Tab-separated table of N, CA and C and ligand atoms in Angstrom:
chain	number	residue	atom	x	y	z
T	1	MET	N	-8.239	14.064	-4.969
T	1	MET	CA	-6.462	13.276	-5.221
T	1	MET	C	-5.785	14.471	-6.363
T	2	THR	N	-4.719	14.931	-6.172
T	2	THR	CA	-4.492	16.082	-6.317
T	2	THR	C	-3.159	15.398	-7.382
T	3	VAL	N	-2.498	16.311	-8.594
T	3	VAL	CA	-1.270	16.012	-8.942
T	3	VAL	C	0.059	16.030	-7.650
T	4	ILE	N	0.267	16.878	-6.989
T	4	ILE	CA	0.843	17.295	-6.056
T	4	ILE	C	1.003	15.880	-5.189
T	5	THR	N	0.246	15.638	-4.494
T	5	THR	CA	0.101	15.151	-3.322
T	5	THR	C	0.376	13.248	-3.388
T	6	ARG	N	0.187	13.318	-4.908
T	6	ARG	CA	0.442	11.760	-5.375
T	6	ARG	C	1.412	11.072	-5.403
T	7	PRO	N	2.831	11.792	-5.963
T	7	PRO	CA	4.009	11.452	-5.033
T	7	PRO	C	4.387	11.241	-4.120
T	8	ALA	N	3.791	11.470	-3.218
T	8	ALA	CA	3.510	10.720	-1.610
T	8	ALA	C	3.039	9.434	-1.301
T	9	VAL	N	2.334	9.771	-1.865
T	9	VAL	CA	0.555	8.348	-1.981
T	9	VAL	C	1.898	7.222	-2.587
T	10	LEU	N	2.203	7.382	-3.422
T	10	LEU	CA	2.750	5.886	-5.036
T	10	LEU	C	4.640	6.192	-3.751
T	11	ILE	N	5.203	6.699	-2.713
T	11	ILE	CA	6.292	6.720	-1.839
T	11	ILE	C	5.904	5.975	-0.757
T	12	SER	N	4.409	5.952	0.114
T	12	SER	CA	3.872	5.819	0.952
T	12	SER	C	4.153	4.048	0.128
T	13	LEU	N	3.175	3.599	-1.496
T	13	LEU	CA	2.874	3.464	-1.616
T	13	LEU	C	3.671	1.749	-1.793
T	14	CYS	N	4.938	2.011	-2.319
T	14	CYS	CA	5.798	1.349	-2.132
T	14	CYS	C	6.272	0.599	-1.073
T	15	LEU	N	6.436	1.805	-0.098
T	15	LEU	CA	6.911	1.626	1.388
T	15	LEU	C	6.678	0.307	2.059
T	16	ALA	N	4.514	0.104	1.498
T	16	ALA	CA	3.624	-0.438	2.481
T	16	ALA	C	4.232	-1.565	1.072
T	17	LEU	N	4.997	-2.390	0.851
T	17	LEU	CA	5.026	-2.920	-0.376
T	17	LEU	C	6.120	-3.564	-0.623
T	18	ALA	N	6.652	-2.876	0.324
T	18	ALA	CA	8.756	-3.516	-0.014
T	18	ALA	C	8.058	-4.504	1.281
T	19	THR	N	9.478	-5.736	0.735
T	19	THR	CA	8.927	-7.085	1.270
T	19	THR	C	11.094	-7.282	1.456
T	20	THR	N	10.820	-7.718	2.568
T	20	THR	CA	12.384	-7.982	3.031
T	20	THR	C	13.059	-8.688	2.869
T	21	ALA	N	14.115	-8.784	2.189
T	21	ALA	CA	14.750	-9.610	1.308
T	21	ALA	C	14.980	-11.097	1.567
T	22	PHE	N	15.414	-11.977	1.201
T	22	PHE	CA	15.203	-13.473	1.674
T	22	PHE	C	14.158	-13.739	2.868
T	23	ALA	N	12.908	-13.310	2.718
T	23	ALA	CA	11.400	-13.509	3.250
T	23	ALA	C	11.124	-15.015	3.217
T	24	HIS	N	11.911	-15.256	1.739
T	24	HIS	CA	11.320	-16.043	1.738
T	24	HIS	C	12.304	-17.708	1.751
T	25	SER	N	13.045	-17.652	2.321
T	25	SER	CA	13.961	-18.822	2.757
T	25	SER	C	14.047	-19.507	3.658
T	26	GLY	N	13.838	-20.632	4.254
T	26	GLY	CA	13.284	-21.482	4.916
T	26	GLY	C	11.321	-21.697	4.962
T	27	VAL	N	10.462	-21.365	2.749
T	27	VAL	CA	8.920	-21.711	3.352
T	27	VAL	C	9.504	-23.298	3.223
T	28	ARG	N	8.650	-24.512	3.788
T	28	ARG	CA	8.623	-25.437	3.353
T	28	ARG	C	8.290	-25.862	2.074
T	29	ASN	N	6.303	-25.193	1.847
T	29	ASN	CA	5.525	-25.851	0.818
T	29	ASN	C	5.862	-24.845	0.142
T	30	HIS	N	5.990	-26.033	-1.209
T	30	HIS	CA	5.736	-25.106	-2.208
T	30	HIS	C	4.698	-24.532	-2.389
T	31	ALA	N	3.756	-25.524	-2.385
T	31	ALA	CA	1.954	-24.144	-2.372
T	31	ALA	C	2.341	-23.002	-2.215
T	32	VAL	N	3.011	-22.404	-0.756
T	32	VAL	CA	2.907	-21.690	-0.638
T	32	VAL	C	4.087	-20.088	-0.722
T	33	MET	N	5.406	-21.162	-0.667
T	33	MET	CA	6.428	-20.511	-2.205
T	33	MET	C	5.739	-20.254	-2.972
T	34	MET	N	5.302	-20.526	-4.265
T	34	MET	CA	4.459	-20.260	-5.490
T	34	MET	C	3.623	-19.769	-5.605
T	35	ARG	N	3.405	-19.167	-4.042
T	35	ARG	CA	1.915	-17.721	-4.155
T	35	ARG	C	2.790	-16.525	-3.473
T	36	MET	N	3.962	-17.379	-2.883
T	36	MET	CA	4.906	-15.175	-2.163
T	36	MET	C	5.608	-15.056	-3.836
T	37	GLU	N	6.211	-15.975	-4.909
T	37	GLU	CA	7.176	-15.925	-6.027
T	37	GLU	C	5.914	-14.509	-6.851
T	38	ALA	N	4.931	-15.660	-6.826
T	38	ALA	CA	4.017	-15.094	-7.858
T	38	ALA	C	3.634	-13.259	-6.915
T	39	MET	N	3.697	-13.137	-5.735
T	39	MET	CA	3.093	-12.396	-5.219
T	39	MET	C	4.748	-11.032	-5.422
T	40	LEU	N	5.653	-11.979	-5.243
T	40	LEU	CA	7.008	-10.460	-5.523
T	40	LEU	C	7.608	-10.290	-7.223
T	41	SER	N	7.178	-11.307	-7.865
T	41	SER	CA	6.653	-10.789	-9.449
T	41	SER	C	5.743	-9.595	-9.452
T	42	SER	N	4.406	-9.595	-8.888
T	42	SER	CA	3.852	-8.218	-8.823
T	42	SER	C	3.845	-7.458	-8.327
T	43	LYS	N	4.634	-7.312	-7.314
T	43	LYS	CA	5.775	-6.014	-6.735
T	43	LYS	C	7.174	-5.443	-7.559
T	44	LYS	N	7.524	-7.098	-8.763
T	44	LYS	CA	8.701	-6.503	-9.574
T	44	LYS	C	7.262	-5.567	-10.655
T	45	ALA	N	6.269	-5.652	-11.014
T	45	ALA	CA	6.053	-4.923	-11.962
T	45	ALA	C	5.536	-3.641	-11.605
T	46	ILE	N	4.745	-4.100	-10.241
T	46	ILE	CA	4.014	-2.590	-10.367
T	46	ILE	C	5.554	-1.153	-9.925
T	47	ASP	N	6.291	-2.127	-8.988
T	47	ASP	CA	7.824	-1.258	-8.650
T	47	ASP	C	7.981	-0.390	-10.576
T	48	ARG	N	8.168	-1.063	-11.348
T	48	ARG	CA	8.472	-0.009	-12.959
T	48	ARG	C	7.795	0.902	-12.930
T	49	LEU	N	6.505	0.283	-12.831
T	49	LEU	CA	5.450	1.374	-13.414
T	49	LEU	C	6.060	2.817	-12.368
T	50	VAL	N	5.025	2.270	-10.700
T	50	VAL	CA	6.352	3.173	-9.958
T	50	VAL	C	6.900	4.558	-10.565
T	51	SER	N	7.999	4.515	-10.487
T	51	SER	CA	9.353	4.315	-10.889
T	51	SER	C	9.442	4.870	-11.960
T	52	MET	N	8.752	4.944	-12.895
T	52	MET	CA	8.346	5.561	-13.907
T	52	MET	C	7.091	6.909	-13.796
T	53	VAL	N	6.751	6.979	-13.267
T	53	VAL	CA	5.910	7.780	-12.503
T	53	VAL	C	6.600	8.916	-11.717
T	54	LYS	N	7.222	7.854	-10.992
T	54	LYS	CA	8.575	8.997	-10.152
T	54	LYS	C	9.255	9.431	-11.408
T	55	GLY	N	9.585	9.675	-12.358
T	55	GLY	CA	10.302	10.453	-13.410
T	55	GLY	C	11.612	9.436	-12.681
T	56	GLN	N	11.969	8.113	-11.779
T	56	GLN	CA	12.964	7.587	-12.103
T	56	GLN	C	13.988	6.742	-13.099
T	57	THR	N	12.553	6.552	-13.615
T	57	THR	CA	13.019	6.144	-15.424
T	57	THR	C	12.146	6.712	-16.128
T	58	ALA	N	12.776	6.492	-17.270
T	58	ALA	CA	11.662	6.941	-18.027
T	58	ALA	C	10.860	6.275	-18.581
T	59	PHE	N	9.826	7.055	-18.749
T	59	PHE	CA	8.363	6.118	-19.507
T	59	PHE	C	9.012	5.872	-20.647
T	60	ASP	N	8.057	4.839	-20.957
T	60	ASP	CA	8.778	3.611	-22.118
T	60	ASP	C	6.854	3.116	-21.829
T	61	ALA	N	6.105	2.902	-23.587
T	61	ALA	CA	4.567	1.813	-23.153
T	61	ALA	C	5.400	0.896	-23.793
T	62	ALA	N	5.586	0.149	-24.165
T	62	ALA	CA	6.245	-1.025	-24.402
T	62	ALA	C	6.568	-1.595	-22.622
T	63	SER	N	7.320	-1.320	-22.381
T	63	SER	CA	8.500	-1.953	-20.769
T	63	SER	C	6.750	-1.744	-19.727
T	64	ALA	N	6.083	-0.735	-19.539
T	64	ALA	CA	4.243	-0.496	-19.081
T	64	ALA	C	4.177	-1.354	-19.300
T	65	GLY	N	3.064	-1.264	-20.470
T	65	GLY	CA	2.091	-2.560	-20.708
T	65	GLY	C	2.589	-4.399	-20.398
T	66	ALA	N	4.112	-4.988	-20.560
T	66	ALA	CA	4.991	-5.734	-20.325
T	66	ALA	C	4.278	-6.048	-19.507
T	67	ALA	N	4.655	-4.868	-18.300
T	67	ALA	CA	4.751	-5.125	-16.550
T	67	ALA	C	2.581	-4.659	-16.027
T	68	GLN	N	2.368	-4.152	-17.162
T	68	GLN	CA	0.765	-4.314	-16.781
T	68	GLN	C	0.111	-5.992	-17.316
T	69	GLN	N	1.008	-6.830	-18.794
T	69	GLN	CA	0.393	-8.105	-18.929
T	69	GLN	C	0.503	-8.841	-18.370
T	70	ALA	N	1.816	-8.524	-17.381
T	70	ALA	CA	2.604	-9.510	-16.299
T	70	ALA	C	1.730	-9.460	-15.220
T	71	LEU	N	0.939	-8.298	-15.026
T	71	LEU	CA	0.492	-7.887	-13.329
T	71	LEU	C	-1.243	-8.907	-13.473
T	72	MET	N	-1.933	-8.973	-14.917
T	72	MET	CA	-3.087	-8.856	-15.005
T	72	MET	C	-3.479	-10.905	-14.838
T	73	THR	N	-1.767	-10.989	-15.421
T	73	THR	CA	-1.666	-12.514	-15.260
T	73	THR	C	-1.656	-12.942	-14.170
T	74	GLN	N	-0.483	-12.996	-13.502
T	74	GLN	CA	-0.046	-12.716	-11.491
T	74	GLN	C	-1.941	-12.966	-11.042
T	75	MET	N	-2.443	-11.377	-11.220
T	75	MET	CA	-4.514	-10.544	-10.082
T	75	MET	C	-4.712	-11.787	-10.387
T	76	LYS	N	-4.401	-12.317	-12.049
T	76	LYS	CA	-6.224	-13.849	-12.239
T	76	LYS	C	-5.368	-14.946	-11.558
T	77	ALA	N	-4.961	-14.939	-11.256
T	77	ALA	CA	-4.355	-16.596	-10.825
T	77	ALA	C	-3.752	-15.953	-8.917
T	78	THR	N	-4.540	-15.341	-9.212
T	78	THR	CA	-4.329	-15.293	-7.130
T	78	THR	C	-5.454	-16.145	-7.067
T	79	PRO	N	-7.128	-15.838	-7.239
T	79	PRO	CA	-7.733	-17.085	-6.287
T	79	PRO	C	-7.067	-18.613	-6.868
T	80	ASP	N	-6.833	-19.370	-7.907
T	80	ASP	CA	-5.699	-20.627	-7.777
T	80	ASP	C	-4.369	-21.207	-7.429
T	81	LEU	N	-3.981	-19.995	-6.525
T	81	LEU	CA	-3.155	-19.950	-5.830
T	81	LEU	C	-3.437	-20.442	-4.287
T	82	PHE	N	-3.927	-19.293	-3.698
T	82	PHE	CA	-5.490	-19.985	-2.547
T	82	PHE	C	-5.871	-20.859	-2.583
T	83	ARG	N	-7.011	-21.135	-3.636
T	83	ARG	CA	-7.621	-21.699	-2.916
T	83	ARG	C	-7.386	-22.658	-2.083
T	84	GLU	N	-7.025	-23.414	-2.444
T	84	GLU	CA	-6.618	-24.810	-0.980
T	84	GLU	C	-5.549	-24.061	0.051
T	85	LYS	N	-6.592	-24.379	0.989
T	85	LYS	CA	-5.496	-23.825	2.338
T	85	LYS	C	-4.407	-24.781	2.615
T	86	GLN	N	-3.882	-23.477	2.327
T	86	GLN	CA	-2.355	-24.271	2.062
T	86	GLN	C	-1.019	-22.921	3.358
T	87	THR	N	-0.515	-23.766	4.464
T	87	THR	CA	-0.175	-22.672	5.362
T	87	THR	C	1.859	-23.737	5.705
T	88	ASP	N	2.344	-22.705	6.196
T	88	ASP	CA	3.896	-22.508	5.964
T	88	ASP	C	3.960	-21.317	7.904
T	89	PRO	N	4.872	-21.851	8.893
T	89	PRO	CA	4.878	-21.344	9.289
T	89	PRO	C	5.741	-19.379	9.103
T	90	LYS	N	6.814	-19.606	7.706
T	90	LYS	CA	6.715	-18.530	7.479
T	90	LYS	C	6.085	-17.226	7.033
T	91	SER	N	4.599	-18.432	6.422
T	91	SER	CA	3.787	-17.898	5.670
T	91	SER	C	3.069	-15.989	6.857
T	92	GLU	N	2.183	-15.087	5.361
T	92	GLU	CA	1.856	-14.453	6.130
T	92	GLU	C	0.293	-14.278	5.665
T	93	ALA	N	0.223	-15.059	5.248
T	93	ALA	CA	-1.875	-15.355	4.624
T	93	ALA	C	-2.336	-15.707	5.720
T	94	ARG	N	-3.342	-14.746	6.106
T	94	ARG	CA	-4.051	-15.428	7.084
T	94	ARG	C	-4.808	-16.285	7.126
T	95	PRO	N	-5.669	-16.190	8.337
T	95	PRO	CA	-5.922	-17.766	7.889
T	95	PRO	C	-7.331	-17.372	7.765
T	96	LEU	N	-8.071	-16.114	8.061
T	96	LEU	CA	-9.489	-15.106	7.549
T	96	LEU	C	-9.779	-15.648	6.014
T	97	ILE	N	-8.306	-15.587	5.319
T	97	ILE	CA	-8.526	-15.695	3.452
T	97	ILE	C	-8.930	-17.230	3.293
T	98	TRP	N	-9.707	-18.206	4.018
T	98	TRP	CA	-10.405	-20.583	3.893
T	98	TRP	C	-11.804	-19.149	4.800
T	99	ASP	N	-11.806	-18.824	5.328
T	99	ASP	CA	-13.283	-18.403	6.431
T	99	ASP	C	-14.129	-16.921	5.353
T	100	ASN	N	-13.286	-16.271	5.037
T	100	ASN	CA	-13.894	-15.850	3.765
T	100	ASN	C	-13.348	-15.484	2.121
T	101	TRP	N	-13.427	-17.025	1.958
T	101	TRP	CA	-13.327	-17.080	0.064
T	101	TRP	C	-13.826	-16.199	-0.493
T	102	GLN	N	-14.976	-15.841	-0.198
T	102	GLN	CA	-16.112	-15.192	-1.650
T	102	GLN	C	-15.288	-13.571	-1.603
T	103	ASP	N	-15.285	-13.133	-0.377
T	103	ASP	CA	-14.384	-11.751	-0.198
T	103	ASP	C	-12.842	-11.727	-0.838
T	104	PHE	N	-12.092	-12.799	0.085
T	104	PHE	CA	-11.342	-12.681	-0.965
T	104	PHE	C	-11.097	-12.833	-3.222
T	105	GLU	N	-11.555	-13.784	-3.339
T	105	GLU	CA	-11.946	-13.384	-4.400
T	105	GLU	C	-12.031	-12.648	-4.746
T	106	ARG	N	-13.482	-11.510	-4.406
T	106	ARG	CA	-13.635	-10.806	-4.606
T	106	ARG	C	-12.622	-9.733	-5.369
T	107	LYS	N	-12.020	-9.441	-4.229
T	107	LYS	CA	-10.460	-8.674	-4.538
T	107	LYS	C	-9.620	-9.363	-5.035
T	108	SER	N	-9.435	-10.195	-5.281
T	108	SER	CA	-8.532	-10.238	-6.128
T	108	SER	C	-9.244	-10.258	-7.645
T	109	ASN	N	-10.349	-10.061	-7.887
T	109	ASN	CA	-11.618	-9.919	-9.224
T	109	ASN	C	-10.989	-8.221	-9.195
T	110	SER	N	-11.382	-7.264	-7.717
T	110	SER	CA	-11.038	-5.487	-8.131
T	110	SER	C	-9.577	-5.713	-8.567
T	111	ALA	N	-8.836	-6.217	-8.146
T	111	ALA	CA	-7.171	-5.486	-7.912
T	111	ALA	C	-6.950	-6.573	-10.338
T	112	TYR	N	-6.887	-7.240	-10.215
T	112	TYR	CA	-8.000	-7.648	-12.036
T	112	TYR	C	-7.976	-6.189	-12.124
T	113	LEU	N	-9.262	-6.117	-12.167
T	113	LEU	CA	-9.895	-5.334	-13.233
T	113	LEU	C	-9.021	-3.774	-12.745
T	114	ALA	N	-8.557	-3.557	-11.353
T	114	ALA	CA	-7.336	-2.147	-11.891
T	114	ALA	C	-6.399	-2.833	-13.065
T	115	THR	N	-6.114	-3.485	-13.026
T	115	THR	CA	-4.807	-3.925	-13.583
T	115	THR	C	-5.190	-3.489	-15.085
T	116	ALA	N	-6.203	-4.207	-15.615
T	116	ALA	CA	-7.144	-3.459	-16.567
T	116	ALA	C	-7.179	-2.433	-17.184
T	117	ALA	N	-7.481	-1.696	-15.816
T	117	ALA	CA	-7.902	-0.099	-16.353
T	117	ALA	C	-6.693	0.662	-16.488
T	118	LEU	N	-5.269	0.077	-15.758
T	118	LEU	CA	-4.082	0.763	-16.275
T	118	LEU	C	-4.214	1.535	-18.186
T	119	ASP	N	-3.573	2.718	-17.988
T	119	ASP	CA	-3.801	3.366	-19.031
T	119	ASP	C	-1.880	3.198	-19.300
T	120	THR	N	-1.490	2.450	-19.526
T	120	THR	CA	-0.063	2.784	-19.939
T	120	THR	C	0.303	3.187	-21.849
T	121	GLN	N	-0.202	3.865	-21.759
T	121	GLN	CA	-0.350	4.072	-23.782
T	121	GLN	C	0.370	6.136	-23.000
T	122	SER	N	0.026	6.860	-22.414
T	122	SER	CA	1.469	8.150	-21.909
T	122	SER	C	1.440	7.343	-20.250
T	123	LEU	N	2.857	8.452	-20.209
T	123	LEU	CA	2.528	8.545	-18.645
T	123	LEU	C	1.450	8.825	-17.576
T	124	GLU	N	1.322	10.729	-18.215
T	124	GLU	CA	-0.537	10.885	-17.935
T	124	GLU	C	-1.684	9.821	-17.552
T	125	GLY	N	-1.646	8.627	-18.227
T	125	GLY	CA	-2.555	7.496	-18.017
T	125	GLY	C	-1.810	7.235	-17.463
T	126	LEU	N	-0.871	6.813	-16.772
T	126	LEU	CA	-0.824	5.626	-16.260
T	126	LEU	C	-0.562	6.571	-14.905
T	127	ARG	N	-0.223	7.862	-14.935
T	127	ARG	CA	-0.775	9.019	-13.338
T	127	ARG	C	-1.668	8.979	-12.803
T	128	SER	N	-2.394	8.620	-13.336
T	128	SER	CA	-3.844	9.288	-12.986
T	128	SER	C	-4.582	7.270	-12.765
T	129	THR	N	-3.458	6.834	-13.639
T	129	THR	CA	-4.574	4.406	-12.946
T	129	THR	C	-3.650	3.678	-12.220
T	130	LEU	N	-2.320	4.765	-11.843
T	130	LEU	CA	-1.911	3.659	-11.283
T	130	LEU	C	-2.413	3.432	-9.933
T	131	LEU	N	-3.072	4.598	-9.159
T	131	LEU	CA	-2.775	4.941	-8.130
T	131	LEU	C	-4.190	3.542	-7.338
T	132	ASN	N	-4.824	3.679	-8.098
T	132	ASN	CA	-6.420	3.147	-7.668
T	132	ASN	C	-5.706	1.427	-8.214
T	133	LEU	N	-4.833	1.117	-8.444
T	133	LEU	CA	-4.188	-0.622	-9.010
T	133	LEU	C	-3.310	-0.716	-7.051
T	134	GLY	N	-2.821	0.425	-6.464
T	134	GLY	CA	-1.531	-0.041	-5.522
T	134	GLY	C	-3.154	0.216	-4.609
T	135	ILE	N	-3.495	0.701	-4.556
T	135	ILE	CA	-5.033	0.980	-2.916
T	135	ILE	C	-5.518	-0.966	-3.392
T	136	SER	N	-5.316	-1.144	-4.151
T	136	SER	CA	-6.390	-2.451	-4.473
T	136	SER	C	-5.524	-3.330	-3.591
T	137	CYS	N	-4.545	-3.705	-4.299
T	137	CYS	CA	-3.804	-4.187	-3.577
T	137	CYS	C	-3.539	-4.099	-2.510
T	138	LEU	N	-3.088	-2.601	-1.408
T	138	LEU	CA	-2.966	-2.922	0.373
T	138	LEU	C	-3.982	-3.515	0.389
T	139	ASP	N	-5.587	-2.886	0.040
T	139	ASP	CA	-7.084	-3.935	0.126
T	139	ASP	C	-6.818	-4.849	0.732
T	140	CYS	N	-6.459	-5.314	0.191
T	140	CYS	CA	-6.179	-7.062	0.577
T	140	CYS	C	-5.079	-7.269	1.234
T	141	HIS	N	-3.933	-6.710	1.228
T	141	HIS	CA	-3.337	-6.773	2.259
T	141	HIS	C	-3.828	-6.365	3.335
T	142	GLN	N	-3.846	-4.903	3.606
T	142	GLN	CA	-5.108	-4.849	5.086
T	142	GLN	C	-5.427	-5.990	5.489
T	143	VAL	N	-6.241	-6.494	4.947
T	143	VAL	CA	-7.259	-7.432	5.463
T	143	VAL	C	-6.294	-9.704	6.285
T	144	TYR	N	-5.837	-9.146	5.034
T	144	TYR	CA	-5.101	-10.647	4.609
T	144	TYR	C	-4.144	-11.447	4.762
T	145	ARG	N	-4.022	-9.653	5.156
T	145	ARG	CA	-1.654	-10.291	4.555
T	145	ARG	C	-1.492	-10.172	5.879
T	146	GLU	N	-0.850	-11.030	7.195
T	146	GLU	CA	-0.039	-10.455	8.680
T	146	GLU	C	0.836	-9.284	8.693
T	147	GLY	N	0.495	-8.343	9.188
T	147	GLY	CA	0.871	-7.649	9.934
T	147	GLY	C	1.289	-6.682	8.716
T	148	HIS	N	0.460	-6.690	7.690
T	148	HIS	CA	0.134	-5.076	6.581
T	148	HIS	C	-0.577	-4.314	6.542
T	149	HIS	N	-0.585	-3.116	7.527
T	149	HIS	CA	-1.471	-2.651	7.763
T	149	HIS	C	-1.092	-1.460	6.782
Z	201	LIG	C1	-6.880	-10.996	-2.677
Z	201	LIG	C2	-5.118	-9.934	-2.229
Z	201	LIG	C3	-4.450	-10.115	-2.727
Z	201	LIG	C4	-4.025	-9.012	-3.401
Z	201	LIG	C5	-5.598	-7.768	-4.548
Z	201	LIG	C6	-3.173	-8.207	-3.683
Z	201	LIG	N1	-2.244	-9.341	-2.800
Z	201	LIG	FE1	0.035	-9.551	-2.194
Z	201	LIG	N2	-0.317	-10.406	-0.492
Z	201	LIG	C7	-1.832	-11.733	-0.277
Z	201	LIG	C8	-1.594	-12.541	0.621
Z	201	LIG	C9	-2.207	-13.470	1.857
Z	201	LIG	C10	-0.498	-12.257	1.080
Z	201	LIG	C11	0.673	-13.643	2.204
Z	201	LIG	C12	1.609	-14.689	0.891
Z	201	LIG	C13	1.957	-15.719	2.027
Z	201	LIG	O1	2.706	-15.320	2.841
Z	201	LIG	O2	1.690	-16.748	2.313
Z	201	LIG	C14	0.988	-11.625	-0.022
Z	201	LIG	C15	2.001	-11.387	-0.521
Z	201	LIG	C16	2.444	-10.173	-1.318
Z	201	LIG	C17	4.084	-10.132	-0.933
Z	201	LIG	C18	4.244	-10.766	-0.134
Z	201	LIG	C19	5.668	-11.680	-0.924
Z	201	LIG	C20	6.669	-12.695	-0.720
Z	201	LIG	O3	7.828	-12.236	-0.708
Z	201	LIG	O4	6.286	-13.280	1.121
Z	201	LIG	C21	3.852	-9.002	-1.894
Z	201	LIG	C22	5.278	-8.294	-1.901
Z	201	LIG	C23	2.808	-8.545	-2.666
Z	201	LIG	N3	1.682	-9.209	-1.606
Z	201	LIG	C24	3.065	-7.896	-3.472
Z	201	LIG	C25	1.140	-7.506	-4.051
Z	201	LIG	C26	1.222	-6.963	-5.150
Z	201	LIG	C27	2.208	-5.389	-5.857
Z	201	LIG	C28	-0.571	-6.378	-5.297
Z	201	LIG	C29	-1.387	-5.733	-6.197
Z	201	LIG	C30	-0.308	-5.726	-7.617
Z	201	LIG	C31	-0.525	-7.032	-4.345
Z	201	LIG	N4	0.403	-7.814	-3.578
Z	201	LIG	C32	-1.646	-7.921	-4.552
Z	201	LIG	C33	-2.622	-10.875	-0.861
Z	201	LIG	C34	-3.001	-10.156	-1.685
């Protein structure tokens, strides 16, 4: 991947991770709501990093490090948030998750490792490690989240 194509990939990453406002309204199952909230806060954290890489906000190592910490916590918690098969008409989780539990856990762990591997010390470091994390988010969504390819 060259430096020139990276912004384009990051922009499409943002679009792919975009979520409808008020997507949560009407969710009745508390466990489903909790995992949606966790995913939404991961999105907020990764958005902060994407915006630094795209130059929309100034790079700030402390803020990037805080986003990384938040993402590490969320990615580590993912298997616990999904372990029990909980459903809701508004959920986008595919039932395949519970048929393929080990693979789901493996994908959670890959996302955790990609988060741990983020270099938040410099803009250049962030630029060269962020894409890998975005790919691991999408790698799971592609298989286990409804309507997100
Ligand atoms: C191991 C699988 C997996 C990984 C890794 C993963 N997600 Fe998700 N994500 C899901 C599933 C499944 C759903 C659907 C949950 C539901 O609707 O019940 C989801 C939903 C979401 C949503 C929608 C939440 C809402 O408001 O309904 C966002 C935003 C999101 N993920 C962002 C991310 C980001 C950002 C990352 C990477 C940092 C990530 N996800 C990594 C499986 C994953």
